[in-house]
């Protein structure tokens, strides 16, 4: 122990450790097993936000982390409190978001006896966390917290759980926070191998049809500036995945848009016809690749990622660049400039093709013929009025895809969503966490009427804690994406997707009941007025119910499991390209 160690309870050691780790806010709910920790929390400088459901605490921690780049923290009791964190832990882990969850556990002597509110949360969460701990001795608390924050924030970020037995919180210990953390077997590779950098530069200089395929790792590593330098040096087309929106400006002429199931025709086709994919912090997710065996069939692969487990997992890499992405790109730039002195490919013909696809198949939408409100129009106007400095947080489904398509993201950390796990109910609590982390930013949660009904109770938390988020409910009375699939693939047999949300509940009144301002828009003429009215309210949360056309669909689309060659832009599901064109 250091000379400045002090005798405290395990609970006090926990709070001291969180303060030493630099935590400024945490989201949680007290309960029996974690109760000893809540006494020193009462006196702590850390802001504790009392949520209405533990799932809300987890997603709020995720939203905070995504908006700020710092580690998000949530806290819950044992048993059901801990199991309610499983979904947000899995969500954060899938999207490489650094969060630390603190859970109480029954007393160490009762573990394994099926004691009241006991659950093996360490075992339950082992598959969905980067690491987790079970602490039964008070002396181990400070070390575990230091290690948890180190693991969550370094290498490929992720979710870490620290489960602490109640008696460990109650017992006395000597508190001393570690000045540094060294873990045997955990040494993330930061710098890519020089020979791999040279090989990558050579491949880029030899390529006549390259594409920069950019994933969420570019945001996690704060590599937007380096990415811009690489993009402008190569002159190559850029595609940004759902998790990478904002890391490269939509307005930049080299940005072809988002690839994947609901990506732009230009982005999807460019990947299919490329001779080289410069893959930066992306993982060849199935929603991007479609049928993997037919994805980018003529392309060589440069794969840059901090997680060596991703290299070769779905697509074999010709060159692997394992390391922090911002550092990797910084090393690649001078190597590429050297290669360009020997030979620089002419990409004019490649750009002529890419621009022809972009011109022929721009993103767009049809206005409903019955005079009802277009959801795409609502989202497009929301983005135009709120602007590129706002933070947009989407739930999961059609509104998520429209938000990715019709809002122009110019800056990193302005687009938050549940990409990998696809968690309905993510938006409202994640927006709450984002607003806490970035209080000077306008934060809009764009939610569906299905998603909103899963976690809207956190609006009470927002109202009571002066967290004035704004919520746009894209209300089509149904589970819209599932309904779209039922229309296209199940002959319009709408089994259990009708929510009747324009009748029950009244979302505007529900918002008012929870301490928010409730607004409603039912026609195109209402949209700008209502959005501007919501933008002018900054002392309370705002809930806007946009009553939209229920049969609007997300296009373009690649059917699940189909080849990206079969991308379609209309309800007929006729592919854009025939087999000879691709």
Short mmCIF file of C-alpha atoms in Angstrom, two decimals, residues 158-336:
data_model
loop_
_atom_site.label_atom_id
_atom_site.label_comp_id
_atom_site.label_asym_id
_atom_site.label_seq_id
_atom_site.Cartn_x
_atom_site.Cartn_y
_atom_site.Cartn_z
CA UNK A 158 -15.89 -2.46 -24.80
CA UNK A 159 -18.10 -3.25 -21.85
CA UNK A 160 -16.68 -4.33 -18.48
CA UNK A 161 -18.69 -5.50 -15.46
CA UNK A 162 -17.53 -5.36 -11.84
CA UNK A 163 -19.73 -7.45 -9.54
CA UNK A 164 -19.07 -6.83 -5.83
CA UNK A 165 -20.35 -8.97 -2.95
CA UNK A 166 -22.27 -7.07 -0.29
CA UNK A 167 -19.91 -8.04 2.52
CA UNK A 168 -16.94 -6.79 0.48
CA UNK A 169 -18.68 -3.41 0.38
CA UNK A 170 -19.32 -3.50 4.12
CA UNK A 171 -15.91 -4.70 5.33
CA UNK A 172 -12.95 -2.46 6.15
CA UNK A 173 -9.93 -2.16 3.88
CA UNK A 174 -6.93 0.01 3.17
CA UNK A 175 -7.75 2.23 0.18
CA UNK A 176 -5.04 2.99 -2.32
CA UNK A 177 -5.74 3.55 -6.00
CA UNK A 178 -3.16 2.04 -8.38
CA UNK A 179 -0.98 4.65 -10.10
CA UNK A 180 -0.74 2.46 -13.19
CA UNK A 181 -2.27 -0.73 -14.52
CA UNK A 182 -0.29 -3.58 -16.04
CA UNK A 183 -2.13 -6.74 -16.94
CA UNK A 184 -0.34 -9.91 -17.99
CA UNK A 185 -1.64 -11.04 -21.35
CA UNK A 186 -3.38 -7.75 -22.11
CA UNK A 187 -1.17 -5.58 -24.27
CA UNK A 188 -3.14 -4.02 -27.13
CA UNK A 189 -1.04 -3.45 -30.23
CA UNK A 190 -0.87 0.26 -30.94
CA UNK A 191 1.45 0.50 -33.96
CA UNK A 192 1.11 -1.52 -37.14
CA UNK A 193 4.19 -3.31 -38.43
CA UNK A 194 6.36 -1.12 -40.69
CA UNK A 195 6.57 -3.84 -43.35
CA UNK A 196 2.75 -4.11 -43.36
CA UNK A 197 2.51 -0.32 -43.80
CA UNK A 198 4.84 -0.55 -46.81
CA UNK A 199 2.85 -3.44 -48.30
CA UNK A 200 -0.39 -1.51 -47.88
CA UNK A 201 1.08 1.59 -49.54
CA UNK A 202 2.25 -0.51 -52.48
CA UNK A 203 -1.19 -2.07 -52.97
CA UNK A 204 -2.87 1.35 -52.90
CA UNK A 205 -0.42 2.74 -55.45
CA UNK A 206 -1.13 -0.24 -57.75
CA UNK A 207 -4.91 0.02 -57.48
CA UNK A 208 -7.05 1.61 -60.18
CA UNK A 209 -10.43 1.00 -58.46
CA UNK A 210 -9.83 1.54 -54.72
CA UNK A 211 -12.49 2.25 -52.09
CA UNK A 212 -11.93 3.49 -48.54
CA UNK A 213 -14.33 1.29 -46.53
CA UNK A 214 -14.58 3.09 -43.18
CA UNK A 215 -16.18 1.67 -40.03
CA UNK A 216 -16.93 2.77 -36.50
CA UNK A 217 -13.36 2.19 -35.38
CA UNK A 218 -12.44 5.43 -37.12
CA UNK A 219 -14.64 7.31 -34.65
CA UNK A 220 -13.43 5.30 -31.65
CA UNK A 221 -9.81 6.15 -32.49
CA UNK A 222 -10.58 9.82 -33.22
CA UNK A 223 -9.15 9.38 -36.70
CA UNK A 224 -11.35 11.81 -38.66
CA UNK A 225 -8.51 14.25 -39.43
CA UNK A 226 -6.16 11.47 -40.48
CA UNK A 227 -8.91 9.91 -42.60
CA UNK A 228 -9.46 13.20 -44.43
CA UNK A 229 -5.73 13.41 -45.23
CA UNK A 230 -5.69 9.83 -46.53
CA UNK A 231 -8.85 10.30 -48.58
CA UNK A 232 -7.56 13.46 -50.23
CA UNK A 233 -4.12 11.95 -50.82
CA UNK A 234 -5.52 8.86 -52.53
CA UNK A 235 -8.46 10.59 -54.22
CA UNK A 236 -10.40 7.36 -53.70
CA UNK A 237 -14.15 7.01 -53.10
CA UNK A 238 -15.12 6.80 -49.42
CA UNK A 239 -17.99 4.78 -47.94
CA UNK A 240 -18.89 5.09 -44.26
CA UNK A 241 -20.80 2.37 -42.46
CA UNK A 242 -23.78 2.95 -40.17
CA UNK A 243 -21.44 3.20 -37.18
CA UNK A 244 -19.06 5.60 -38.95
CA UNK A 245 -21.47 8.30 -40.13
CA UNK A 246 -19.99 11.73 -39.47
CA UNK A 247 -16.35 10.66 -39.39
CA UNK A 248 -16.07 11.82 -43.03
CA UNK A 249 -18.37 14.67 -44.08
CA UNK A 250 -21.38 13.72 -46.17
CA UNK A 251 -20.84 16.94 -48.12
CA UNK A 252 -17.37 15.89 -49.27
CA UNK A 253 -17.32 15.05 -52.98
CA UNK A 254 -15.51 11.76 -52.35
CA UNK A 255 -18.22 10.44 -50.00
CA UNK A 256 -20.42 7.91 -51.81
CA UNK A 257 -22.59 7.35 -48.75
CA UNK A 258 -23.36 4.36 -46.59
CA UNK A 259 -22.86 0.79 -47.84
CA UNK A 260 -24.92 -2.24 -46.95
CA UNK A 261 -28.49 -3.48 -46.76
CA UNK A 262 -29.97 0.03 -46.97
CA UNK A 263 -26.94 1.82 -48.34
CA UNK A 264 -26.70 3.95 -51.44
CA UNK A 265 -26.50 2.25 -54.82
CA UNK A 266 -23.22 4.05 -55.47
CA UNK A 267 -21.61 2.85 -52.22
CA UNK A 268 -22.80 -0.74 -52.58
CA UNK A 269 -21.80 -0.97 -56.24
CA UNK A 270 -18.42 0.64 -55.71
CA UNK A 271 -17.56 -2.03 -53.16
CA UNK A 272 -18.73 -4.76 -55.53
CA UNK A 273 -16.62 -3.46 -58.44
CA UNK A 274 -13.53 -2.34 -56.51
CA UNK A 275 -10.12 -3.91 -57.02
CA UNK A 276 -8.98 -2.86 -53.52
CA UNK A 277 -10.81 -2.25 -50.25
CA UNK A 278 -8.85 -0.08 -47.82
CA UNK A 279 -10.76 -1.24 -44.77
CA UNK A 280 -10.40 1.09 -41.80
CA UNK A 281 -11.93 0.11 -38.46
CA UNK A 282 -14.69 -1.97 -40.08
CA UNK A 283 -15.46 -5.63 -39.53
CA UNK A 284 -17.13 -6.91 -42.71
CA UNK A 285 -20.47 -7.11 -40.96
CA UNK A 286 -23.18 -9.16 -42.67
CA UNK A 287 -25.37 -6.06 -43.04
CA UNK A 288 -22.59 -4.54 -45.17
CA UNK A 289 -21.42 -7.57 -47.10
CA UNK A 290 -24.73 -9.26 -47.85
CA UNK A 291 -23.93 -12.77 -49.09
CA UNK A 292 -20.31 -12.91 -48.00
CA UNK A 293 -19.10 -15.22 -50.78
CA UNK A 294 -20.21 -12.70 -53.42
CA UNK A 295 -18.99 -9.55 -51.65
CA UNK A 296 -16.39 -7.46 -53.50
CA UNK A 297 -15.32 -10.50 -55.52
CA UNK A 298 -12.44 -8.82 -57.40
CA UNK A 299 -10.99 -6.82 -54.52
CA UNK A 300 -7.80 -7.27 -52.60
CA UNK A 301 -8.15 -6.38 -48.93
CA UNK A 302 -6.16 -4.08 -46.69
CA UNK A 303 -7.66 -4.48 -43.21
CA UNK A 304 -6.68 -1.96 -40.51
CA UNK A 305 -8.09 -2.68 -37.05
CA UNK A 306 -6.92 -2.56 -33.45
CA UNK A 307 -8.50 -5.96 -32.75
CA UNK A 308 -6.42 -8.77 -34.28
CA UNK A 309 -9.39 -11.12 -33.86
CA UNK A 310 -11.22 -9.20 -36.62
CA UNK A 311 -8.47 -9.81 -39.16
CA UNK A 312 -9.53 -12.71 -41.35
CA UNK A 313 -12.67 -13.39 -39.33
CA UNK A 314 -15.06 -12.81 -42.23
CA UNK A 315 -12.78 -11.90 -45.14
CA UNK A 316 -9.14 -12.87 -45.59
CA UNK A 317 -6.85 -9.84 -45.64
CA UNK A 318 -4.03 -9.47 -48.15
CA UNK A 319 -2.43 -6.94 -45.79
CA UNK A 320 -3.23 -6.72 -42.08
CA UNK A 321 -2.59 -3.46 -40.23
CA UNK A 322 -3.12 -4.20 -36.55
CA UNK A 323 -2.95 -1.08 -34.41
CA UNK A 324 -4.64 2.13 -33.38
CA UNK A 325 -6.27 3.48 -36.54
CA UNK A 326 -5.23 7.11 -36.20
CA UNK A 327 -1.61 6.04 -35.70
CA UNK A 328 -1.87 3.53 -38.54
CA UNK A 329 -3.05 6.20 -40.99
CA UNK A 330 -0.35 8.62 -39.81
CA UNK A 331 2.26 5.95 -40.61
CA UNK A 332 0.62 5.08 -43.92
CA UNK A 333 0.59 8.65 -45.28
CA UNK A 334 4.37 9.13 -45.76
CA UNK A 335 4.75 5.56 -47.04
CA UNK A 336 2.06 6.20 -49.61
#
